[in-house]
Coordinates of C-alpha atoms in Angstrom, one line a residue:
M20 CA 18.4 14.8 -19.3
K21 CA 19.1 17.2 -22.1
A22 CA 19.0 20.9 -21.4
G23 CA 15.9 21.4 -23.5
E24 CA 14.1 18.6 -21.7
T25 CA 15.1 20.0 -18.3
T26 CA 13.6 23.3 -19.2
A27 CA 10.4 21.7 -20.4
A28 CA 10.0 19.8 -17.2
L29 CA 10.2 23.0 -15.2
V30 CA 7.7 24.9 -17.4
G31 CA 4.3 25.5 -15.8
R32 CA 5.5 25.4 -12.2
E33 CA 3.5 28.0 -10.2
A34 CA 5.3 30.7 -8.4
D35 CA 3.3 30.0 -5.2
R36 CA 6.0 28.7 -2.9
D37 CA 3.3 28.2 -0.2
W38 CA 1.2 25.7 -2.3
W39 CA 2.1 22.9 0.2
R40 CA 0.5 24.7 3.2
G41 CA -2.9 23.1 3.5
A42 CA -2.4 20.9 0.5
V43 CA -4.2 17.6 0.1
I44 CA -1.7 15.0 -1.1
Y45 CA -2.8 11.7 -2.5
Q46 CA -0.4 8.8 -1.8
I47 CA 0.2 6.3 -4.5
Y48 CA 1.8 2.9 -3.8
P49 CA 2.9 2.1 -7.3
R50 CA 3.0 -1.7 -7.0
S51 CA -0.7 -1.7 -6.3
F52 CA -2.2 1.2 -8.2
Q53 CA -2.5 0.1 -11.9
D54 CA -0.7 -2.5 -13.9
T55 CA -0.4 -1.9 -17.7
S56 CA 2.2 -4.5 -18.5
G57 CA 0.2 -7.6 -17.4
D58 CA 2.9 -8.8 -14.9
G59 CA 0.6 -8.2 -11.9
I60 CA 2.6 -5.3 -10.6
G61 CA 1.6 -1.7 -10.9
D62 CA 3.8 0.6 -12.9
I63 CA 4.5 4.2 -13.9
N64 CA 2.3 4.1 -17.0
G65 CA -0.5 2.8 -14.9
I66 CA -0.2 5.9 -12.6
T67 CA -0.3 8.2 -15.6
R68 CA -3.3 6.4 -17.0
R69 CA -5.2 7.0 -13.7
L70 CA -4.2 10.6 -13.1
P71 CA -7.5 12.0 -14.5
Y72 CA -9.2 10.0 -11.7
V73 CA -6.8 11.4 -9.1
A74 CA -7.4 14.9 -10.4
S75 CA -11.2 14.3 -10.3
L76 CA -10.9 14.0 -6.5
G77 CA -9.8 17.6 -6.2
V78 CA -6.4 16.9 -4.5
D79 CA -3.4 19.2 -4.9
A80 CA -0.6 16.7 -5.3
I81 CA 0.4 13.1 -5.5
W82 CA 3.1 11.4 -3.5
I83 CA 4.6 8.3 -5.2
S84 CA 6.2 5.7 -3.0
P85 CA 9.6 4.5 -4.2
F86 CA 10.0 3.3 -7.8
F87 CA 13.8 3.4 -8.0
T88 CA 15.9 0.4 -9.1
S89 CA 15.9 -2.1 -6.2
P90 CA 16.2 -5.8 -5.4
M91 CA 12.7 -5.2 -3.7
K92 CA 13.6 -6.9 -0.4
D93 CA 11.6 -4.1 1.2
F94 CA 9.6 -3.3 -2.0
G95 CA 11.6 -0.3 -3.1
Y96 CA 12.6 1.1 0.2
D97 CA 16.0 -0.6 -0.5
V98 CA 17.4 1.4 -3.3
S99 CA 20.2 0.2 -5.5
D100 CA 20.2 3.1 -8.0
Y101 CA 18.8 6.5 -7.0
R102 CA 18.8 7.8 -10.6
S103 CA 16.8 5.2 -12.4
V104 CA 13.3 3.6 -12.5
D105 CA 13.2 -0.1 -11.7
E106 CA 12.3 -1.9 -14.9
M107 CA 9.3 -3.5 -13.3
F108 CA 7.8 0.1 -13.0
G109 CA 9.0 1.4 -16.4
T110 CA 11.6 3.9 -17.6
L111 CA 12.8 7.4 -16.9
H112 CA 10.9 8.4 -20.0
D113 CA 7.7 7.0 -18.5
F114 CA 8.3 9.1 -15.4
D115 CA 8.9 12.2 -17.5
M116 CA 5.6 11.6 -19.2
L117 CA 3.9 11.1 -15.8
I118 CA 5.3 14.5 -14.7
A119 CA 4.0 16.2 -17.9
E120 CA 0.5 14.7 -17.5
A121 CA 0.3 15.5 -13.8
H122 CA 1.3 19.1 -14.4
R123 CA -1.2 19.3 -17.3
L124 CA -3.9 18.3 -14.9
G125 CA -2.8 20.8 -12.3
L126 CA -1.3 18.2 -9.9
K127 CA 2.1 18.6 -8.1
V128 CA 4.3 15.5 -8.0
M129 CA 6.2 14.5 -4.8
I130 CA 8.4 11.4 -4.7
D131 CA 9.6 9.3 -1.8
L132 CA 13.3 9.8 -1.1
V133 CA 14.8 7.0 0.9
I134 CA 18.3 8.2 1.9
S135 CA 18.8 7.0 5.4
H136 CA 19.9 3.7 4.0
T137 CA 20.4 1.9 0.7
S138 CA 20.2 -1.6 -0.6
D139 CA 23.2 -3.8 0.1
Q140 CA 23.4 -4.2 -3.7
H141 CA 24.0 -0.4 -4.2
P142 CA 27.4 0.1 -5.8
W143 CA 28.3 2.4 -2.9
F144 CA 27.9 -0.4 -0.4
V145 CA 29.5 -3.0 -2.7
E146 CA 32.6 -0.8 -2.7
S147 CA 32.4 0.1 0.9
R148 CA 32.3 -3.5 2.1
A149 CA 35.2 -4.5 -0.1
S150 CA 37.9 -3.2 2.3
K151 CA 38.6 -0.7 5.1
S152 CA 40.7 1.5 2.9
N153 CA 38.7 2.1 -0.3
A154 CA 37.3 5.5 -1.3
K155 CA 33.8 4.7 0.2
A156 CA 35.0 2.7 3.2
D157 CA 33.4 5.3 5.5
W158 CA 30.2 5.8 3.6
Y159 CA 28.3 3.4 5.8
V160 CA 28.3 2.8 9.6
W161 CA 30.9 0.2 10.3
A162 CA 32.2 -0.8 13.7
D163 CA 34.4 -3.5 15.3
A164 CA 32.9 -6.3 17.3
K165 CA 33.2 -6.3 21.1
P166 CA 36.1 -8.5 22.4
D167 CA 33.6 -11.4 22.7
G168 CA 32.5 -11.0 19.1
T169 CA 29.1 -9.5 19.9
P170 CA 27.8 -6.4 18.2
P171 CA 29.2 -3.0 19.1
N172 CA 26.2 -2.0 21.2
N173 CA 22.6 -2.8 22.0
W174 CA 20.9 -1.0 19.1
L175 CA 17.9 -2.9 17.6
S176 CA 16.4 -3.1 14.2
I177 CA 12.8 -2.0 13.7
F178 CA 12.3 -5.2 11.7
G179 CA 13.5 -7.4 14.6
G180 CA 16.7 -8.4 16.2
S181 CA 20.0 -6.6 16.4
G182 CA 20.6 -3.5 14.4
W183 CA 24.0 -4.8 13.5
H184 CA 25.0 -7.4 10.8
W185 CA 28.4 -9.1 10.6
D186 CA 30.3 -8.8 7.3
P187 CA 33.0 -11.4 6.9
T188 CA 34.9 -9.5 4.2
R189 CA 35.6 -6.4 6.4
M190 CA 35.4 -8.4 9.6
Q191 CA 33.2 -5.7 11.0
Y192 CA 29.6 -5.1 11.8
Y193 CA 27.5 -2.6 9.8
L194 CA 24.4 -0.8 11.1
H195 CA 20.9 -1.4 9.7
N196 CA 17.9 0.1 11.3
F197 CA 15.6 -2.0 9.1
L198 CA 16.4 -5.2 7.2
A199 CA 20.0 -6.5 7.2
S200 CA 19.9 -5.9 3.4
Q201 CA 19.4 -2.1 4.1
P202 CA 22.7 -0.8 5.5
D203 CA 22.6 2.7 7.0
L204 CA 24.6 5.5 5.3
N205 CA 27.1 7.4 7.4
F206 CA 25.8 11.0 7.3
H207 CA 28.7 12.1 9.4
N208 CA 30.7 11.8 6.2
R209 CA 30.3 15.1 4.1
D210 CA 30.8 13.2 0.9
V211 CA 27.8 11.1 1.6
Q212 CA 25.7 14.2 2.1
D213 CA 27.0 15.7 -1.1
A214 CA 26.2 12.6 -3.1
L215 CA 22.6 12.5 -1.7
L216 CA 22.1 16.2 -2.5
D217 CA 23.2 15.4 -6.0
V218 CA 20.5 12.7 -6.2
T219 CA 18.0 15.3 -5.0
R220 CA 19.1 17.7 -7.7
F221 CA 18.7 15.0 -10.4
W222 CA 15.0 14.7 -9.6
L223 CA 14.4 18.4 -9.2
E224 CA 15.9 18.8 -12.7
R225 CA 13.4 16.2 -14.0
G226 CA 10.5 18.4 -12.7
V227 CA 9.4 17.0 -9.4
D228 CA 7.6 19.4 -7.1
G229 CA 8.7 18.0 -3.8
F230 CA 9.7 15.1 -1.7
R231 CA 8.5 12.9 1.1
L232 CA 11.7 12.0 3.1
D233 CA 11.5 8.5 4.5
T234 CA 12.6 8.0 8.2
I235 CA 14.1 11.5 8.4
N236 CA 15.1 11.3 12.0
F237 CA 17.2 8.2 11.3
Y238 CA 19.9 9.9 9.2
F239 CA 22.5 10.4 11.9
H240 CA 23.7 8.1 14.7
D241 CA 25.7 8.7 17.8
K242 CA 29.3 8.8 16.7
E243 CA 30.5 7.2 19.9
L244 CA 28.1 4.3 19.4
R245 CA 26.8 4.4 23.0
D246 CA 24.1 2.1 24.1
N247 CA 20.4 3.2 24.2
P248 CA 19.1 3.2 27.7
A249 CA 16.1 1.0 28.6
L250 CA 12.7 2.7 28.4
D251 CA 10.4 2.7 31.4
P252 CA 7.8 0.0 30.6
T253 CA 5.0 2.4 31.4
L254 CA 6.2 4.6 28.5
R255 CA 6.2 1.9 25.8
N256 CA 3.8 2.3 22.9
A257 CA 3.3 0.7 19.5
T258 CA 3.0 3.7 17.3
I259 CA 6.3 3.0 15.5
A260 CA 6.8 -0.7 15.9
P261 CA 4.3 -3.4 16.8
A262 CA 3.9 -4.3 20.5
V263 CA 5.6 -7.7 20.0
N264 CA 8.8 -6.0 18.9
P265 CA 11.4 -5.3 21.7
Y266 CA 12.4 -2.2 19.7
N267 CA 9.8 -0.5 21.9
W268 CA 11.7 -1.3 25.0
Q269 CA 14.6 1.1 24.3
D270 CA 14.8 4.9 24.7
H271 CA 16.2 5.7 21.2
I272 CA 18.5 8.6 22.1
R273 CA 21.6 7.2 20.4
D274 CA 20.7 5.4 17.2
K275 CA 18.6 8.2 15.8
N276 CA 17.3 11.7 16.7
Q277 CA 20.8 13.3 16.6
P278 CA 21.3 17.1 16.7
E279 CA 23.6 17.0 13.7
N280 CA 20.6 16.3 11.5
L281 CA 19.5 19.9 11.7
L282 CA 22.5 21.1 9.7
F283 CA 21.9 18.6 7.0
L284 CA 18.2 19.5 6.7
Q285 CA 19.3 23.1 6.3
R286 CA 21.6 22.0 3.4
F287 CA 18.6 20.1 1.9
R288 CA 16.3 23.1 2.2
A289 CA 18.9 25.4 0.6
L290 CA 19.0 23.2 -2.4
M291 CA 15.2 23.2 -2.7
E292 CA 15.2 26.9 -2.5
E293 CA 17.1 27.1 -5.8
Y294 CA 14.0 25.8 -7.6
P295 CA 10.5 27.4 -7.8
A296 CA 7.8 26.2 -5.4
I297 CA 9.5 23.0 -4.1
A298 CA 8.3 21.4 -0.8
A299 CA 9.3 18.5 1.4
V300 CA 7.6 16.6 4.1
G301 CA 9.7 14.6 6.5
E302 CA 8.5 11.3 8.1
V303 CA 9.4 11.4 11.8
G304 CA 9.3 8.0 13.3
D305 CA 9.6 8.2 17.0
A306 CA 7.3 7.0 19.8
Q307 CA 8.7 9.3 22.6
Y308 CA 10.0 12.5 21.0
G309 CA 8.0 12.8 17.8
L310 CA 6.4 16.1 18.4
Q311 CA 9.6 17.7 19.6
I312 CA 11.4 16.4 16.6
V313 CA 8.7 17.8 14.3
A314 CA 9.1 21.2 16.1
D315 CA 12.9 21.1 15.6
Y316 CA 12.7 20.1 12.0
T317 CA 10.1 22.6 10.9
S318 CA 11.2 25.7 12.9
G319 CA 13.0 28.7 11.5
G320 CA 11.8 28.3 7.9
D321 CA 15.2 26.8 6.9
K322 CA 14.6 23.1 7.2
M323 CA 11.5 21.0 6.4
H324 CA 8.3 22.7 5.2
M325 CA 6.3 20.2 7.2
C326 CA 6.6 16.8 8.9
Y327 CA 4.5 13.7 8.6
A328 CA 3.0 12.9 12.0
F329 CA 2.2 9.4 13.3
D330 CA -0.2 10.5 16.0
F331 CA -3.3 9.4 14.1
L332 CA -1.8 6.3 12.5
S333 CA -2.0 4.2 15.7
G334 CA -4.8 1.9 16.8
E335 CA -5.6 4.2 19.7
P336 CA -9.3 5.1 19.5
L337 CA -10.1 8.4 17.9
T338 CA -12.2 10.6 20.2
P339 CA -12.8 14.3 20.5
T340 CA -10.5 14.4 23.5
R341 CA -7.7 12.6 21.7
V342 CA -7.9 14.8 18.6
A343 CA -7.9 17.9 20.8
S344 CA -4.9 16.6 22.8
V345 CA -2.8 15.8 19.7
I346 CA -3.6 19.3 18.2
G347 CA -2.9 21.0 21.5
R348 CA 0.4 19.2 22.0
F349 CA 1.5 19.9 18.4
Q350 CA 0.7 23.6 18.8
T351 CA 2.6 23.8 22.0
A352 CA 5.6 21.9 20.8
A353 CA 5.8 23.4 17.3
P354 CA 4.1 26.8 17.2
E355 CA 6.0 27.7 14.1
G356 CA 5.6 24.2 12.6
W357 CA 3.2 22.8 10.0
A358 CA 1.9 19.2 10.3
C359 CA 0.9 16.8 7.6
W360 CA -1.8 14.6 9.0
A361 CA -2.9 11.1 7.8
F362 CA -5.2 8.4 9.0
S363 CA -3.8 5.7 6.7
N364 CA -0.7 4.9 4.7
H365 CA 1.2 2.0 3.2
D366 CA 2.7 1.0 6.6
V367 CA -0.3 0.7 8.9
M368 CA -3.6 -1.0 9.0
R369 CA -6.2 1.0 7.1
H370 CA -8.1 3.3 9.5
S371 CA -11.4 1.9 8.3
S372 CA -10.4 -1.4 10.0
R373 CA -8.4 0.0 12.9
W374 CA -11.4 2.0 14.2
L375 CA -14.2 -0.3 12.9
H376 CA -14.9 -1.7 16.3
L377 CA -15.9 1.7 17.5
V378 CA -19.1 1.8 15.4
R379 CA -22.1 -0.4 14.5
E380 CA -22.0 -2.0 11.1
H381 CA -24.9 0.0 9.7
D382 CA -23.1 3.3 10.7
F383 CA -19.8 2.3 9.1
E384 CA -20.0 4.3 5.9
Q385 CA -21.3 7.5 7.7
Y386 CA -18.5 7.1 10.2
L387 CA -15.9 7.1 7.4
R388 CA -17.5 10.2 5.9
M389 CA -17.3 12.0 9.3
L390 CA -13.6 11.0 9.6
S391 CA -12.7 12.2 6.1
G392 CA -14.3 15.6 6.8
L393 CA -12.5 15.8 10.2
L394 CA -9.1 15.0 8.7
M395 CA -9.5 17.6 5.9
S396 CA -10.6 20.3 8.4
L397 CA -7.6 20.1 10.8
R398 CA -4.9 22.7 10.6
G399 CA -2.2 21.2 8.5
S400 CA -1.7 19.5 5.2
V401 CA -3.3 16.1 4.5
C402 CA -2.2 12.8 3.0
L403 CA -4.9 10.5 1.7
Y404 CA -3.8 7.0 1.0
Q405 CA -5.0 5.3 -2.2
G406 CA -8.3 3.5 -1.6
E407 CA -9.4 5.3 1.5
E408 CA -11.6 7.4 -0.6
L409 CA -13.4 4.1 -1.6
G410 CA -13.8 3.0 2.0
L411 CA -11.4 0.0 1.5
T412 CA -10.8 -2.1 4.6
E413 CA -7.7 -3.9 5.6
A414 CA -7.3 -7.2 3.7
D415 CA -6.9 -10.4 5.5
I416 CA -3.9 -12.0 3.8
A417 CA -3.1 -15.7 4.3
F418 CA 0.3 -16.5 5.5
E419 CA 1.2 -18.3 2.3
D420 CA 0.3 -15.1 0.3
L421 CA 2.4 -12.8 2.5
Q422 CA 5.1 -10.8 0.8
D423 CA 6.1 -8.4 3.6
P424 CA 9.3 -9.6 5.5
Y425 CA 8.1 -7.6 8.5
G426 CA 4.9 -9.6 8.7
I427 CA 6.6 -12.9 8.1
Q428 CA 9.0 -12.1 10.9
F429 CA 6.3 -11.4 13.5
W430 CA 3.4 -13.6 12.3
P431 CA 0.8 -14.1 13.6
D432 CA 0.9 -11.5 16.3
F433 CA 1.7 -8.8 13.7
K434 CA 0.6 -9.7 10.1
G435 CA 2.7 -7.0 8.5
R436 CA 1.8 -4.4 5.9
D437 CA 0.4 -6.4 3.1
G438 CA -3.2 -5.9 4.2
C439 CA -3.1 -2.2 3.4
R440 CA -1.1 -2.7 0.1
T441 CA -3.5 -4.8 -1.9
P442 CA -4.4 -3.5 -5.4
M443 CA -6.8 -0.7 -6.1
V444 CA -10.2 -1.8 -7.4
W445 CA -11.3 0.0 -10.5
E446 CA -14.0 -2.2 -12.0
H447 CA -16.0 -4.6 -10.0
D448 CA -16.5 -7.2 -12.7
R449 CA -13.0 -7.3 -14.2
P450 CA -10.2 -9.7 -13.3
S451 CA -8.3 -8.3 -10.2
G452 CA -10.8 -5.5 -10.1
G453 CA -9.4 -3.9 -13.2
F454 CA -6.0 -3.6 -11.6
S455 CA -4.3 -6.1 -13.9
V456 CA -5.0 -8.8 -16.6
G457 CA -2.3 -10.9 -14.9
Q458 CA -2.0 -12.5 -11.5
P459 CA -1.7 -9.6 -9.0
W460 CA 1.3 -9.6 -6.7
L461 CA -1.1 -9.6 -3.7
P462 CA -4.6 -11.0 -3.9
V463 CA -7.6 -8.7 -4.4
P464 CA -10.1 -9.3 -1.5
P465 CA -13.6 -10.2 -2.9
E466 CA -15.2 -7.7 -0.5
H467 CA -13.1 -4.8 -2.1
R468 CA -14.9 -5.4 -5.5
N469 CA -18.1 -4.0 -3.9
H470 CA -16.2 -0.7 -3.4
A471 CA -14.8 -0.4 -6.9
V472 CA -14.5 3.0 -8.5
D473 CA -17.0 2.1 -11.3
L474 CA -19.7 1.3 -8.7
Q475 CA -19.2 4.5 -6.8
D476 CA -18.3 7.0 -9.5
H477 CA -21.8 8.0 -10.5
R478 CA -23.6 7.3 -7.1
H479 CA -24.1 10.7 -5.5
A480 CA -24.1 9.3 -2.0
S481 CA -21.0 7.1 -2.3
I482 CA -18.0 7.6 -0.1
L483 CA -15.9 8.4 -3.2
N484 CA -18.2 11.3 -4.1
H485 CA -18.3 12.5 -0.5
Y486 CA -14.5 12.9 -0.7
R487 CA -15.0 14.8 -4.0
H488 CA -17.7 17.1 -2.6
F489 CA -15.8 17.9 0.6
L490 CA -12.6 18.6 -1.3
K491 CA -14.4 20.9 -3.6
F492 CA -16.0 22.7 -0.6
R493 CA -12.6 22.9 1.1
R494 CA -11.0 24.6 -1.9
S495 CA -13.6 27.4 -1.5
Q496 CA -12.7 28.0 2.1
Q497 CA -9.3 29.6 2.7
A498 CA -9.8 29.2 6.4
L499 CA -9.8 25.4 6.1
I500 CA -6.6 25.5 3.9
K501 CA -4.3 27.9 5.7
G502 CA -6.2 29.1 8.7
D503 CA -5.4 28.9 12.4
M504 CA -7.2 26.4 14.6
E505 CA -8.7 26.8 18.1
V506 CA -10.4 23.9 19.9
L507 CA -13.5 25.2 21.7
S508 CA -14.9 22.0 23.1
S509 CA -13.8 18.3 23.2
D510 CA -15.8 17.0 26.1
G511 CA -18.3 14.2 25.4
D512 CA -18.9 13.1 21.9
V513 CA -18.7 16.3 19.9
L514 CA -15.5 18.1 18.8
V515 CA -15.9 21.8 18.2
F516 CA -13.2 24.1 16.8
T517 CA -12.7 27.2 14.7
R518 CA -10.5 27.7 11.7
S519 CA -9.6 31.4 11.1
V520 CA -7.7 33.4 8.5
G521 CA -7.8 37.2 8.2
N522 CA -11.3 38.3 8.9
E523 CA -12.9 34.9 8.1
S524 CA -13.7 32.4 10.8
L525 CA -15.4 29.0 10.4
I526 CA -16.8 26.9 13.2
C527 CA -16.6 23.1 12.7
M528 CA -18.5 20.5 14.8
F529 CA -18.0 16.8 14.4
N530 CA -20.2 14.2 16.2
F531 CA -18.3 11.0 17.1
A532 CA -21.4 9.3 18.5
G533 CA -24.0 7.0 16.9
T534 CA -26.8 9.1 18.4
Y535 CA -28.1 12.6 17.8
Q536 CA -26.2 15.3 19.6
T537 CA -27.0 19.0 20.2
V538 CA -24.6 21.8 20.7
P539 CA -25.5 25.3 22.0
R540 CA -25.6 27.8 19.3
P541 CA -22.5 30.1 19.5
Q542 CA -23.0 33.7 20.5
G543 CA -23.1 36.2 17.6
G544 CA -24.0 35.6 14.1
I545 CA -23.5 32.3 12.4
T546 CA -24.4 31.1 8.9
G547 CA -24.6 27.4 8.0
L548 CA -22.6 26.5 4.9
E549 CA -23.5 23.9 2.3
G550 CA -21.8 21.8 -0.3
H551 CA -19.6 19.8 2.2
G552 CA -21.9 16.7 2.3
F553 CA -22.9 16.9 6.0
S554 CA -26.4 17.5 7.4
G555 CA -25.9 19.2 10.8
L556 CA -28.9 21.5 11.4
L557 CA -28.7 25.1 12.6
R558 CA -31.7 25.9 14.8
E559 CA -32.7 28.9 16.8
S560 CA -31.0 27.9 20.1
D561 CA -28.7 25.1 19.2
I562 CA -27.2 23.0 16.4
E563 CA -28.4 19.4 15.9
L564 CA -25.9 16.8 14.7
P565 CA -27.1 13.5 13.3
P566 CA -25.0 10.4 14.2
Y567 CA -21.5 10.6 12.8
N568 CA -22.2 13.8 11.2
A569 CA -20.9 17.4 11.1
F570 CA -21.8 21.0 10.9
I571 CA -19.7 23.7 9.3
G572 CA -20.7 27.4 9.5
R573 CA -19.3 30.9 9.1
L574 CA -19.1 33.1 12.1
D575 CA -20.3 36.6 11.2

C-alpha cells in the first residue's frame, strides 16, 4: 500500500484503546453473507453492501472469518498467502473499500488470523518440504519416524486420526493438528514468529482495528515430542471435538498449551501497541484447561486483550446454575481477565437448535429473546454470529450436499459444521433468500426464508428488532458494558445478578422457565428500566417475571 493510502486507512480511528471492553462484535462468515458476483459464494463487496444493516443492529465491530488466498480445503482456515484476498472473495482494493465504509458507519473491523498452521500449498511449506537443509527447513514441525516407521508420538488430529502425516520427499512426518493439508508452523523458530508478525503489521497498515486469533493455544508444541497421557474417561467432554472423536481421550499437555506461547503473545501485543486502539481476542480451544489458559493469556495487560471462551458453545443445557458456575469459575481463574462470550459461531450447532429441546415450540421465540438479553448482559465482550439475530436454526444438510471435511469424516454421528454456515436470508421471496442469483455453495433451508430480514425489519416484535432494541438500551448503560458482575441468586429457574460501575448498579433477573416466576423485591430503592424489550413487572413486594422473560432495574 502506498504511504498516502496507509495514512488514509488509519484516519478516523478513535483514541479509546478500551473500545473492545464490553464491545459487541458481529461475526461474518464471508462465504455465506452476501454474494455480488453470482457464483454462489459470498464476497467482500457483499459484506460492504450489507454493512448498513450490520450498523443498524447497534454493534460495535465486525469480525470477518478468513478471506485470504487459500485452496479452501478448510474453507479459508488453510492459508496459502497471508497478504492477499482470495479471488473468490474479491481483491485487496475491495477490502480497503470495506474498511473505509465500516469506519464511516462507526464500525471497527477485526479479521481472523490463522497463524498456527498454513496450507500445504503455502510457499513456505513448499520450500520447507523440499529438503532438510533449505532456508525454511525448520519452519514447520518435522520429525523422524519411530524405528518401526510409525509416527513420532501419539498426538491426534482434531479432524480425526494421527496428528502426523508422512512426507516421502523429506522421509519425515510433519505435524498437523487439523487436516493433513494444514501443516503446523514451528513457533520455536524465531524467524517464523518474525514472519507472522510482519503479516500482522501488513493488515494493521491497511487499517484493521483488531484480530481474532484462531486456535491461539496451539501455536507451540513440546520440543521433545513426548506423548500425551491418557485422560481419565470421567473427564472427557465434547466441548472442543465431537464425542465420537478419540481426540477427547487424551490429556493435551504436550501438543498444545505450552508455556513458551506467553512470550510470543507479548511480542504480538507489543506490535499492536504501536497502533492506536487495536484489540485482539484469542480463541482458546481446550476442554480441560481452558479457563486457566484464558487467565494466563489475558493477565498482566501485555498479552491478549480478551479470550474467546467455549463454555457456552457446547450442548450442555443452559440453566441459571450453569451460567453462575461458568462466571464464577472465570472470575476465580482470571480475576484480571476479560472474556468474550458467544452462544453460536461458525464451528458449532446454532444455539437456537442446541437448546431447542429445553422449551415448548410456542415459547421458542421468547426463549431466544431471553437468551439474547442474557448474553449481552454478562460481564465481558460479546460475539454475535450472523443470523442469530434472525432466530435462524441449524440447517439439516443432506450428506450429498456436505462440504465440510469434518462432517464427511464423522458422518452420521457428527454432521459437521455446514448446518450453521448456510447463507444469510435477506429477502423471503428471492432466489436463495436474496443471498445470490446463482446456485449457493450450501442450500438455503426453506424454513429460513420465514426469518428473512425483509420480513422482520419493520415488525416491531420480531427477534431482529429485539436485538436492535436491547443493543440500543445496552449502549445507554455503562454498567452493562464495562461494569463488574456479582451473582446474587442462581437457584431454581431465575438468575439474578448485578452489574456495577462507579456509583451505578443495575440488577438483572432472567427467567429460564416457561411459567411465571416471582422474585422478592431487593432491599433499598429500585427503579425499573425500560427500552430493553422485556416485561418483568416491579411490584410492591416482589418482581414478577413472565415465562422466558427478564427484569432490569437500577438500584438506588
